[in-house]
Coordinates of C-alpha atoms in Angstrom, one line a residue:
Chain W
X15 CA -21.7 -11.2 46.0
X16 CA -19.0 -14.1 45.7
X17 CA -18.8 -17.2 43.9
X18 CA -20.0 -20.0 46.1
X19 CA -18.6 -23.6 45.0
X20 CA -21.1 -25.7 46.3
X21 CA -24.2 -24.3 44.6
X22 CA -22.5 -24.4 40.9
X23 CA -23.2 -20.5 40.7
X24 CA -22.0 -19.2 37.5
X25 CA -20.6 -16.3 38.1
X26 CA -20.5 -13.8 41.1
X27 CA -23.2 -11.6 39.7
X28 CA -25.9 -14.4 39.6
X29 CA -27.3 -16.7 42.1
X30 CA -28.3 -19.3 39.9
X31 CA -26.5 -20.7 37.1
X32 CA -27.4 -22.9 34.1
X33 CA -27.6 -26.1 36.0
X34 CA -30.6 -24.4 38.5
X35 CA -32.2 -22.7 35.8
X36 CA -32.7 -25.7 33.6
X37 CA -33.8 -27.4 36.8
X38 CA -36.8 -24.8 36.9
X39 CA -37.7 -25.7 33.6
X40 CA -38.0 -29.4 34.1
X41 CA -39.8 -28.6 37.4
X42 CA -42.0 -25.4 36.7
X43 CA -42.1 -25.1 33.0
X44 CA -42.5 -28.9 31.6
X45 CA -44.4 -27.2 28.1
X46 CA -40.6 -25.8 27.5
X47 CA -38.8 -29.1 27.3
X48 CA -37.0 -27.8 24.4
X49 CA -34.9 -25.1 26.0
X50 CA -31.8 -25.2 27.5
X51 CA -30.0 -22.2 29.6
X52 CA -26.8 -22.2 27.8
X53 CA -25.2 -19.2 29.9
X54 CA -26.0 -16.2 32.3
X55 CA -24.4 -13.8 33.8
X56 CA -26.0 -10.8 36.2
X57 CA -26.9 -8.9 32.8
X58 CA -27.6 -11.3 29.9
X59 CA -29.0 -15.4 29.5
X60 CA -28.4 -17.2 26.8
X61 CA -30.8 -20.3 26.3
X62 CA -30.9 -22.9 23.3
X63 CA -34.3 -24.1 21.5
X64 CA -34.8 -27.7 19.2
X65 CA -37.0 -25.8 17.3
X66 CA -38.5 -28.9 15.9
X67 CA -40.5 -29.6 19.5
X68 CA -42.1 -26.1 19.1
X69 CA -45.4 -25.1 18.5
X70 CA -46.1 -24.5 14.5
X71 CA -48.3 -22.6 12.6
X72 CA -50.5 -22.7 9.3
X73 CA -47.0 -23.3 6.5
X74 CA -45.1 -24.8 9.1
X75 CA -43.2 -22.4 11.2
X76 CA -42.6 -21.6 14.9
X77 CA -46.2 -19.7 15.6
X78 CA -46.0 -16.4 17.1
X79 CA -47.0 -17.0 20.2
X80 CA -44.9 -19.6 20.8
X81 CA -41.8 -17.4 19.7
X82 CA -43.0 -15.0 22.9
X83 CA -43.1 -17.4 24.9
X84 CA -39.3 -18.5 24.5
X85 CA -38.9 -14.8 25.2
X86 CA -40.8 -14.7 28.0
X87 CA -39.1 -17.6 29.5
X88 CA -35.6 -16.7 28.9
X89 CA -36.4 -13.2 30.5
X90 CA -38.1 -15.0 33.6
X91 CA -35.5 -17.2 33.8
X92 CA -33.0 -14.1 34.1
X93 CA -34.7 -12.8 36.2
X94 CA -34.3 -15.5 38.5
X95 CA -30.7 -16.1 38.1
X96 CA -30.2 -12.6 39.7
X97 CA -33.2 -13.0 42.4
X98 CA -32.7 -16.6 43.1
X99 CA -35.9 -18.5 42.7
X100 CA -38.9 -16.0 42.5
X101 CA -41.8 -17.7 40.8
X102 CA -44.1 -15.0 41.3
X103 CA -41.9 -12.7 39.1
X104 CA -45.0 -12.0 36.1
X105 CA -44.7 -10.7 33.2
X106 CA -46.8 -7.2 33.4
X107 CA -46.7 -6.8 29.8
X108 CA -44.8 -7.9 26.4
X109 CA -44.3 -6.3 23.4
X110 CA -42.4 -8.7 20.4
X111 CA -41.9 -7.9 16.9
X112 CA -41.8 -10.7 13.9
X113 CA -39.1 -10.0 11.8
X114 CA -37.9 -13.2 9.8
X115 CA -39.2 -16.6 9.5
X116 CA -37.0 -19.0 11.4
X117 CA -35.1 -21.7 9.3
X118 CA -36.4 -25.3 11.1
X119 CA -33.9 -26.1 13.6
X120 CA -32.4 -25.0 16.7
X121 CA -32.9 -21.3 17.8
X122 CA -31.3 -19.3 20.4
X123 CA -32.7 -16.6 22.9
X124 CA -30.8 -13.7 24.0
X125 CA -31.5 -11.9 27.2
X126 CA -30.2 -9.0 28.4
X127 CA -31.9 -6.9 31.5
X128 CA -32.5 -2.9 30.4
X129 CA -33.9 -2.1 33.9
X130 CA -33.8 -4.2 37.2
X131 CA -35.7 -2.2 39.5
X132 CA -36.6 -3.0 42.8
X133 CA -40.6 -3.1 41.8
X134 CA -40.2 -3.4 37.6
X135 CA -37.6 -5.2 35.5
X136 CA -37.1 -4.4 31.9
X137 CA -35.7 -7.6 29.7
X138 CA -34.9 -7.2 26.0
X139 CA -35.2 -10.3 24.3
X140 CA -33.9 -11.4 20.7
X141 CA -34.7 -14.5 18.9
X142 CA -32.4 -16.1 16.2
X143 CA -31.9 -18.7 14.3
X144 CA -29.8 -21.0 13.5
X145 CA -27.9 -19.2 10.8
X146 CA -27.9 -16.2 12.8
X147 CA -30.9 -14.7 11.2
X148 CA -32.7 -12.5 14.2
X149 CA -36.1 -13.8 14.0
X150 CA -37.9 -11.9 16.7
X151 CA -37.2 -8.9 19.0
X152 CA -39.0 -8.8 22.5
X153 CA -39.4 -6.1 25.4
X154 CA -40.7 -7.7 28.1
X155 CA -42.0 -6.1 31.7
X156 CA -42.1 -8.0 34.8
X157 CA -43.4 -7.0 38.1
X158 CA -41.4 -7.9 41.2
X159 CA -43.1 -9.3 43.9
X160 CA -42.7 -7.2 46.9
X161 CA -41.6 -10.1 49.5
X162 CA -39.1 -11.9 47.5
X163 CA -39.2 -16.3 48.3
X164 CA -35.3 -16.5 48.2
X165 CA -35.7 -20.2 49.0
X166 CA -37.6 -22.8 46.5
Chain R
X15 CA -70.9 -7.4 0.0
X16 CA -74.1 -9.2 -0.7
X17 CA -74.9 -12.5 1.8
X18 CA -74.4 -15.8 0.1
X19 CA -77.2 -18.5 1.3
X20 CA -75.0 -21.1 -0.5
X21 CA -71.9 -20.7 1.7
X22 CA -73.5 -19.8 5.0
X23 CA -71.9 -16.6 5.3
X24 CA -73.0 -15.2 8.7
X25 CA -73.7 -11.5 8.0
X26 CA -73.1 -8.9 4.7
X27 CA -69.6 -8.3 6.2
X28 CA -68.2 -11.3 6.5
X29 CA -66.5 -14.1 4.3
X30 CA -66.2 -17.0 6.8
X31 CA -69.0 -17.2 9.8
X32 CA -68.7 -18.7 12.8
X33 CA -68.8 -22.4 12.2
X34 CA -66.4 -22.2 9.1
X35 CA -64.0 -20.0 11.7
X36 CA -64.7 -22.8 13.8
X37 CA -63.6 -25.3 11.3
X38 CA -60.3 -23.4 10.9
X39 CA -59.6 -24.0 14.8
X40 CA -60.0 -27.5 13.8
X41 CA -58.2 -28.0 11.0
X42 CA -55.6 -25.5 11.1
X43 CA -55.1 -24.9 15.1
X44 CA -55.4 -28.4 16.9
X45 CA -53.2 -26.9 19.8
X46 CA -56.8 -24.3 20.6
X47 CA -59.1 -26.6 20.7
X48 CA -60.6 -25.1 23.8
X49 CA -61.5 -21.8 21.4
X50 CA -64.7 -21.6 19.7
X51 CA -66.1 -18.1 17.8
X52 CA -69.7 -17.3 19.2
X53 CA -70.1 -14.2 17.0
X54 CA -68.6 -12.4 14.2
X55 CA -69.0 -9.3 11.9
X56 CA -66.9 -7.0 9.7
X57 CA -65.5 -5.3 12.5
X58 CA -65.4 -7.5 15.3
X59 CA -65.1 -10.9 16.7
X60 CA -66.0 -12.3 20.0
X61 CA -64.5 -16.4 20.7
X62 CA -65.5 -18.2 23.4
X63 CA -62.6 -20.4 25.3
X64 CA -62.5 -22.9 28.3
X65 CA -60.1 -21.5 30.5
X66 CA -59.5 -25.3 31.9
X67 CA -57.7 -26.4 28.8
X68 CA -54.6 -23.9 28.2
X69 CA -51.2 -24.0 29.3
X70 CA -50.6 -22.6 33.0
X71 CA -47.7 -20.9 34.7
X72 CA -46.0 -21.1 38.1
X73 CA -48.7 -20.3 40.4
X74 CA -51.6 -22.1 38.6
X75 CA -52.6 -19.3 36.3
X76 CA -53.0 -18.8 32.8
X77 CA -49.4 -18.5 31.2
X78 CA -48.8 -15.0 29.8
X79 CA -47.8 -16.5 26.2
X80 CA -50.9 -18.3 26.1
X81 CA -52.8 -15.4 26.9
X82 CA -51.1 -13.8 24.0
X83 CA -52.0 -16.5 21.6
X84 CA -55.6 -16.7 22.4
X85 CA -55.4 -12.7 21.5
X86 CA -53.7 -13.5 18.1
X87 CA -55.5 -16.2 17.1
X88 CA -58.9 -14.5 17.5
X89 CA -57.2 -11.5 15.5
X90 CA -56.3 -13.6 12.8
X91 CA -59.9 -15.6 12.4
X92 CA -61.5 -12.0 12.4
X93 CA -59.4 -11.0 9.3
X94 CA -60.0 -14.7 7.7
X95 CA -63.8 -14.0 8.7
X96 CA -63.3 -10.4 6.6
X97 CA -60.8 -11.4 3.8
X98 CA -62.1 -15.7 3.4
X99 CA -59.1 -17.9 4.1
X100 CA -55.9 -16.5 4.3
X101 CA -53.7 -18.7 6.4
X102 CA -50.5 -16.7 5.3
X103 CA -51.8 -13.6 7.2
X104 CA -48.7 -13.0 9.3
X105 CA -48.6 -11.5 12.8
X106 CA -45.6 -8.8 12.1
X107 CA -46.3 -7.8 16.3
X108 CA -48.2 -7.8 19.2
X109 CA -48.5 -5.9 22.2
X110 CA -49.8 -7.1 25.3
X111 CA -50.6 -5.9 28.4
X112 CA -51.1 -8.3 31.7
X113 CA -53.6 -6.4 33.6
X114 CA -55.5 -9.2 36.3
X115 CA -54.8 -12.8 36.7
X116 CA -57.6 -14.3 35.3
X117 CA -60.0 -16.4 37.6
X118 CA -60.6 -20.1 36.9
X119 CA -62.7 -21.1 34.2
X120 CA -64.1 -19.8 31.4
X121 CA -63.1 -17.1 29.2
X122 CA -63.9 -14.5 26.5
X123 CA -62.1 -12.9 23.7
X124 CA -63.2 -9.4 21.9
X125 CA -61.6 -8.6 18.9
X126 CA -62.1 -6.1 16.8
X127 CA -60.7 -4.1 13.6
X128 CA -58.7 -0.4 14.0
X129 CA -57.3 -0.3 11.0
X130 CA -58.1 -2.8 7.8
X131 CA -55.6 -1.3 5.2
X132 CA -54.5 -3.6 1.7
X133 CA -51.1 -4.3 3.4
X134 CA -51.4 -3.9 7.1
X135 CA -54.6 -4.8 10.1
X136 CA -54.4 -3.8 13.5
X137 CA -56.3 -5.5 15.6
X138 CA -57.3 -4.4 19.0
X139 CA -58.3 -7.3 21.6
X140 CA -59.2 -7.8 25.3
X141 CA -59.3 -11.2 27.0
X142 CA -62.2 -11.3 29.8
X143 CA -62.7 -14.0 32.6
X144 CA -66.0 -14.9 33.6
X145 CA -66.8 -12.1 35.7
X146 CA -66.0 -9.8 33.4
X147 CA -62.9 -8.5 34.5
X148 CA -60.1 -7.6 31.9
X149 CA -57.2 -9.7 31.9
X150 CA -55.2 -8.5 29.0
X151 CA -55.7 -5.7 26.7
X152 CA -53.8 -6.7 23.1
X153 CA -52.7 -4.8 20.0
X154 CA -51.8 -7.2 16.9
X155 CA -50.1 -6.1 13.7
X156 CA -51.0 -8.4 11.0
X157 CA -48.9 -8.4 7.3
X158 CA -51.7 -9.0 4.7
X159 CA -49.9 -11.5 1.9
X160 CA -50.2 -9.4 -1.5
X161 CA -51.8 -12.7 -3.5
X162 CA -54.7 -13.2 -1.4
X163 CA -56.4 -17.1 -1.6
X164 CA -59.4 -16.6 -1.5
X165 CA -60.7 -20.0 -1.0
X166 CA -59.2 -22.7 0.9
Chain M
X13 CA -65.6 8.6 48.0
X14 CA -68.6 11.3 48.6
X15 CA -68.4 14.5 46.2
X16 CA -66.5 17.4 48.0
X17 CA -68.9 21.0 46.8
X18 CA -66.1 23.2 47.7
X19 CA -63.7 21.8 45.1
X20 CA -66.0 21.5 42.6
X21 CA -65.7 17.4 42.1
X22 CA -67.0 16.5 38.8
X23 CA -67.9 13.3 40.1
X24 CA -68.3 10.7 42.7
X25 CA -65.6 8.9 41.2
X26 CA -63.3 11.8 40.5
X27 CA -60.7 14.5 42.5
X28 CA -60.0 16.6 40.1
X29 CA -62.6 17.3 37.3
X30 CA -62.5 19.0 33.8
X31 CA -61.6 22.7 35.3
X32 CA -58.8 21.5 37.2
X33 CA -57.8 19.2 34.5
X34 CA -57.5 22.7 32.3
X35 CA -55.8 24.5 35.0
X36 CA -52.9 21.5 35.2
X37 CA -52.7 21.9 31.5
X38 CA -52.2 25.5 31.8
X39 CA -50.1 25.4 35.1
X40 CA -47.6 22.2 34.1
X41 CA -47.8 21.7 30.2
X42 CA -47.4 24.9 28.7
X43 CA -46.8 23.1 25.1
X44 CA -50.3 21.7 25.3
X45 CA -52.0 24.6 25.3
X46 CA -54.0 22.9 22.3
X47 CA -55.3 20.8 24.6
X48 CA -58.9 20.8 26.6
X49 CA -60.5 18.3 28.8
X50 CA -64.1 18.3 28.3
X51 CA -65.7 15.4 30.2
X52 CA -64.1 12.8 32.9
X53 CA -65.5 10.6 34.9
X54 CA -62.9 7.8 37.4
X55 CA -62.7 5.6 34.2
X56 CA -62.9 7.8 30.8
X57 CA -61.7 11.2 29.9
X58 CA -62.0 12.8 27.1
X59 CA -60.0 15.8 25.7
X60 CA -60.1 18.0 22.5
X61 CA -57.1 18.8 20.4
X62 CA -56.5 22.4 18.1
X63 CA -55.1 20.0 15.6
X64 CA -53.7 23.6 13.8
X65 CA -51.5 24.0 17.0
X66 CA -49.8 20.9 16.8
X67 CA -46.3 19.7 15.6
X68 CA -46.0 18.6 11.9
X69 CA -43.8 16.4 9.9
X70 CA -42.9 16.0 6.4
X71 CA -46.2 16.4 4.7
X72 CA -48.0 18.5 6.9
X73 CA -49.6 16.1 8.8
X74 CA -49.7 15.3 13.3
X75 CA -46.2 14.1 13.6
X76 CA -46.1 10.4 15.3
X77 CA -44.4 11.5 18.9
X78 CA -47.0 14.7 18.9
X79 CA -49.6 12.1 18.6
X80 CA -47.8 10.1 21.7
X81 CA -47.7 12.8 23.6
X82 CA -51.6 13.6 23.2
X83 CA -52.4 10.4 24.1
X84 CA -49.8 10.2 27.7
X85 CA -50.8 13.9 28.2
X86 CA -54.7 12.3 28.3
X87 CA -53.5 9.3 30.5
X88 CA -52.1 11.6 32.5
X89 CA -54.5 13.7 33.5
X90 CA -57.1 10.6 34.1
X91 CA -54.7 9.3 36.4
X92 CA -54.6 12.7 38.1
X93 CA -58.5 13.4 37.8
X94 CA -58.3 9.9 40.5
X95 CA -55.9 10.3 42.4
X96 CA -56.1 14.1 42.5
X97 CA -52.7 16.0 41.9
X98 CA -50.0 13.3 41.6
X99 CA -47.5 15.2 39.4
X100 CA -45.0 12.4 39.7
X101 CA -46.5 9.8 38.0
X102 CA -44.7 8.5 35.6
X103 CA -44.5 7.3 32.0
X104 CA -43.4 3.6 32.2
X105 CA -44.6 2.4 29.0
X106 CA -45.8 3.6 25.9
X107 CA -47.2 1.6 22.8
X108 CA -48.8 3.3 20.1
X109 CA -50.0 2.4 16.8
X110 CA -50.6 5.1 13.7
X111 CA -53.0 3.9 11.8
X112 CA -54.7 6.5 9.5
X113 CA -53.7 10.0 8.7
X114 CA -55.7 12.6 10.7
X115 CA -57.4 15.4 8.8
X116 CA -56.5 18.5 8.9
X117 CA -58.3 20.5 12.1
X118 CA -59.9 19.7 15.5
X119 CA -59.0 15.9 16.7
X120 CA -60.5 14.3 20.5
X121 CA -58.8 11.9 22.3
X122 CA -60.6 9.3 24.7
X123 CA -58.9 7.6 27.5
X124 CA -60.2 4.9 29.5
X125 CA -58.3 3.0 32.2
X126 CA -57.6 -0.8 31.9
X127 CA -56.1 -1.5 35.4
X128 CA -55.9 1.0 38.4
X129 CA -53.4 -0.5 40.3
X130 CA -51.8 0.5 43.8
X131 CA -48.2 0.6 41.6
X132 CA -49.1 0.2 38.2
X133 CA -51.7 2.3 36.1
X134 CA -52.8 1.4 31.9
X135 CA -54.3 3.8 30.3
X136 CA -55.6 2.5 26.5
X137 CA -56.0 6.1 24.7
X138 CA -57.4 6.7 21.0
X139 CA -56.9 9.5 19.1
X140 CA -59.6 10.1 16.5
X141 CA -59.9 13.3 13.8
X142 CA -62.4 15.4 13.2
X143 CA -64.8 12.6 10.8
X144 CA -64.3 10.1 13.6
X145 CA -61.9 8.9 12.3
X146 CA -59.2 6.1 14.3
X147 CA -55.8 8.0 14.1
X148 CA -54.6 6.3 16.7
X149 CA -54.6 3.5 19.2
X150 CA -52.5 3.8 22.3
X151 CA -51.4 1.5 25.1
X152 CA -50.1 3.6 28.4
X153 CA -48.5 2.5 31.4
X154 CA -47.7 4.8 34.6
X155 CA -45.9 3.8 37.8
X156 CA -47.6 5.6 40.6
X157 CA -45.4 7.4 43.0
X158 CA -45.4 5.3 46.5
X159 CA -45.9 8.6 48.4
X160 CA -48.5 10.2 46.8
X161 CA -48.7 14.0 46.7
X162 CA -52.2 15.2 47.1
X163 CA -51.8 18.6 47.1
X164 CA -50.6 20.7 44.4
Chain Q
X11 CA -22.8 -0.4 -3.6
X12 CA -19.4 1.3 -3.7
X13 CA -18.5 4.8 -2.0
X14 CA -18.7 8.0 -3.9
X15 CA -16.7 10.6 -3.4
X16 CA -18.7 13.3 -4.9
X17 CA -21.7 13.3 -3.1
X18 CA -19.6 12.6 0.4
X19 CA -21.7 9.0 1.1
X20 CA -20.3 8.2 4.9
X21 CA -20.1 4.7 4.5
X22 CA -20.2 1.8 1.3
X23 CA -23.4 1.0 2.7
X24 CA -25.7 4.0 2.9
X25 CA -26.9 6.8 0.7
X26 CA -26.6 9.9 2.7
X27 CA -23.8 10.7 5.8
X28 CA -23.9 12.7 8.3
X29 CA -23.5 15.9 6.6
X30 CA -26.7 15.2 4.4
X31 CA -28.7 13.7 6.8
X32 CA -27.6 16.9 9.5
X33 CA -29.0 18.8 6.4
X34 CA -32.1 17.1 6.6
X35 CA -32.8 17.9 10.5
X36 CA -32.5 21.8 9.4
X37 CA -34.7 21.3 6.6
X38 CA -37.1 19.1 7.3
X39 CA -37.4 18.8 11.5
X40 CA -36.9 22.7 12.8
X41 CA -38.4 21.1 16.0
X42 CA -34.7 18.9 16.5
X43 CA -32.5 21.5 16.0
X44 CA -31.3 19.9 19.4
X45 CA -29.9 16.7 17.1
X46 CA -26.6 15.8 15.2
X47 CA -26.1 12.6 13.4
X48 CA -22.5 11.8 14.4
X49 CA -22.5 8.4 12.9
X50 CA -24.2 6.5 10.4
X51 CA -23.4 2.7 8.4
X52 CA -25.8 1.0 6.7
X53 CA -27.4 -0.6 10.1
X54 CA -27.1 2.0 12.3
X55 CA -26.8 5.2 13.2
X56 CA -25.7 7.5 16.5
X57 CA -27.4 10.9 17.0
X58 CA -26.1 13.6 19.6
X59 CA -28.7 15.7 21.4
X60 CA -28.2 18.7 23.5
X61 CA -30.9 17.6 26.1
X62 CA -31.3 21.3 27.9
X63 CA -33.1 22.2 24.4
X64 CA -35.5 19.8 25.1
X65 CA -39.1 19.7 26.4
X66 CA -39.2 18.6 29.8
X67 CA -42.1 17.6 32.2
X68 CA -43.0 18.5 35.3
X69 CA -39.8 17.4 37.7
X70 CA -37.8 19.1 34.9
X71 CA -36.5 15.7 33.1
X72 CA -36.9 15.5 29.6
X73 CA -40.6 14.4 28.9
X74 CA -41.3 10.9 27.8
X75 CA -43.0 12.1 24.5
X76 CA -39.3 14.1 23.6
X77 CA -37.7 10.8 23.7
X78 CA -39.8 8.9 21.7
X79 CA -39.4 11.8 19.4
X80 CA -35.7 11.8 19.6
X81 CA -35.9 7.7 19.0
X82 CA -38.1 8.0 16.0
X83 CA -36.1 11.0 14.5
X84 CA -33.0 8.8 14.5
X85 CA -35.1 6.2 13.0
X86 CA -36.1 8.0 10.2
X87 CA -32.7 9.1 9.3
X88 CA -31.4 5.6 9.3
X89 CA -34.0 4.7 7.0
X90 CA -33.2 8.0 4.7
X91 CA -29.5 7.1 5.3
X92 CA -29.9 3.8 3.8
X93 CA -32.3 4.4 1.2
X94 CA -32.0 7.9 -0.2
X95 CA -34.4 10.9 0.8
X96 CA -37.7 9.1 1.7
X97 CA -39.5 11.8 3.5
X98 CA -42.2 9.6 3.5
X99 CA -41.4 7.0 5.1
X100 CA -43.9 7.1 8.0
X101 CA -43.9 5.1 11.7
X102 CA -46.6 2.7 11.9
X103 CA -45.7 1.6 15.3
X104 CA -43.9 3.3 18.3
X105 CA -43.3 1.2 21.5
X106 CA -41.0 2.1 24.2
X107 CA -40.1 1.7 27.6
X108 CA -38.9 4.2 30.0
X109 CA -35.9 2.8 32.1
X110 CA -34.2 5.6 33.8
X111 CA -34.4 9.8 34.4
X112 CA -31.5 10.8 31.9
X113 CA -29.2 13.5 33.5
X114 CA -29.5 16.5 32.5
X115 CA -26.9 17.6 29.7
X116 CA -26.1 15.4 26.6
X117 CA -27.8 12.4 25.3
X118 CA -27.5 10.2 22.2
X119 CA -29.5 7.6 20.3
X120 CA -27.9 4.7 19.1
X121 CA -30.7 3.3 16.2
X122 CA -30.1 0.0 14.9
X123 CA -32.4 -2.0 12.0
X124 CA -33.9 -5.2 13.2
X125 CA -35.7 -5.6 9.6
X126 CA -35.2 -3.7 6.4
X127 CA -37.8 -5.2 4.6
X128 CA -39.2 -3.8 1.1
X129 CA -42.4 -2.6 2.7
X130 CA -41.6 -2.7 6.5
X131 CA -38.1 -1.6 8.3
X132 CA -38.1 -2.2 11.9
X133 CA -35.2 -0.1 13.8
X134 CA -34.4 -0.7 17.6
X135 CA -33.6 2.5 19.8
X136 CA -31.5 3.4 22.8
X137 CA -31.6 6.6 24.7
X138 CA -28.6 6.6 27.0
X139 CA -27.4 10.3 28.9
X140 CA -24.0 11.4 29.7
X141 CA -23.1 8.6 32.0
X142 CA -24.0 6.1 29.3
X143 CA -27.2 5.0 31.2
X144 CA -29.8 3.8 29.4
X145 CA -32.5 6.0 29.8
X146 CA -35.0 4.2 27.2
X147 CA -35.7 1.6 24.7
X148 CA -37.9 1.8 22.1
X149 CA -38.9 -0.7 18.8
X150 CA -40.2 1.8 15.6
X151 CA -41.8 0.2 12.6
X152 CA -42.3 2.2 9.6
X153 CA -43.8 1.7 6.3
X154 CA -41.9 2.4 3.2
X155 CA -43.5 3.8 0.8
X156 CA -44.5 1.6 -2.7
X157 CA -42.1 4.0 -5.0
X158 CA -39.1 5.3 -3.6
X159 CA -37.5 8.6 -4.5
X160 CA -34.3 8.2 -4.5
X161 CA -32.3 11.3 -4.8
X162 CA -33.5 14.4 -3.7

């Protein structure tokens, strides 16, 4: 796979960058407002949160839920980079652990792909902080769909 | 555990009944509004929720984070129904499966107790549609805080 | 799918039943020999467990990947009681919580399938003791083998 | 915590090394004779395995059960390494995913601690085989026990 010019793609492993991804999220995922595809390559995303447009909880921090959901999203969004645009990619299941309470602030997801099958993709997720504090680790599955929409 | 006219406790099991569960959607959850608990012992919980109302994904269905968090939150009003009001009852994980995309309309949470130690609960839940079929199958890890407030 | 007299079909709903189920066992899983289905039908099975012929750990009790493998080695043979012999299935996923120390002696696990997909199989297992007691709670998924072998 | 020489601590950060926590295996886990620590620090921890001394499944690769064994075995060591013999440290939760059939010959675990809380440690696990593919991921929680022993 080379680097084509005209589409902005990242890098040669991916063929959407940062610029298409966040598109998707203004056009498909308007809830996640607050997230921003910072950088991608064919194995690992990196997307920034404002953590103060999130979802809270009883005490005031980012609800669980709402933690795997930025998880989910980054992994999705991955997942497309490498695809192209493949909306019917779902999530088949999601396992995330709470570990620390985020600070209030920004956060940051990191992505990286464990398995990319042809039927089943494996994305680990982490979750941290603005002080670097990992505040959630994610293993997310997502089914492929067999006919793959390569256009959007 | 002996029933407390006063309070309106629902069964022998239970701190918090249906309606006062309710009133912690209300006061404490404004983003479920669509939930409601029909029923509720020591063991198990079952909450009501218009499918209508919650966020949706590419495609129209039920977004896999909010399926999660309609899974969590009935977990955590079943251990406030067992324990009275403990809003610092911490999800430390959760494990969900995807299993059918949910029809539109209304749907059901089960939740119910497999383990209700001093420290830790694990709640087991499944999210129905309104024919019945499974959707997702859940397992939540809740950290219990060590000071429990026992009244709101 | 009519019951088959020659093979000795436990049920409608079934290939292989409890017999054949023991003969796998036997055949394939030589370190299970603890192990004996005694009832399945297409969505449950249920197998009893020499709890004396298990693996320990440190303070003599099931050790936590015995306890996995009870549980897959019960999804397993659910899947195969369908489909008939499919050897190849496959272990995708495994969640399991612990969630009370078994007793010493006999233990049963119960299987019962959340999704029978063409692809994709979960399997939600429990592993209780001897007083009925919850040991276990288990989340399974299996990829099923595209070509399926029907035939042992 | 500083180093000390007398009772051969690997690192400035842990309580046991290699050596001791090799010791351990022979004592304690007859069943992973198959297992070496090779490295430890005070967040994580590489284990060796000779994989043809493993229990396999039918197809002859290592069985999925083994490797969450071989994951939570390295788990538990981190945690001894880290805090002194604490046999009794126990896994409350097990998830992990099955990503690729490992090769036959060598494996290793690489364990690393997500959360090293005072009553919950979370550890992330990878299984990779001789040509460094990652043959599983897996995310162990284990309770630590109220009082710690901590020396031997």
């Amino acid at each position: 796979m080379t680097t084509d010019s005209n589409t902005a793609v990242a890098t040669v492993d991916v063929l959407l960058g940062p610029d298409q991804l966040n598109d998707l999220i203004t056009d498909q995922f308007p809830d996640y407002a607050a997230c921003r595809v910072t950088g991608v390559d064919g194995r690992t995303l990196t997307m920034a949160v404002d953590g103060d447009r999130l979802r809270t909880r009883p005490g005031g921090t980012v609800s669980g839920p709402e933690q795997a959901g930025l998880c989910d999203l980054a992994a999705f969004l991955l997942i497309n980079a490498r695809l192209g645009p493949t909306l019917m990619a779902l999530t088949s299941s999601l396992q995330i652990s709470f570990l620390n309470r985020p600070r209030p602030g920004a956060l940051r997801v990191h992505a990286r792909t464990a398995k990319f099958g042809r039927r089943l993709c494996v994305v680990l997720a982490e979750l941290l902080d603005a002080d670097d504090v990992l505040v959630a680790s994610a293993t997310l599955t997502y089914a492929i769909p067999p006919a793959r929409p390569e256009t959007a």
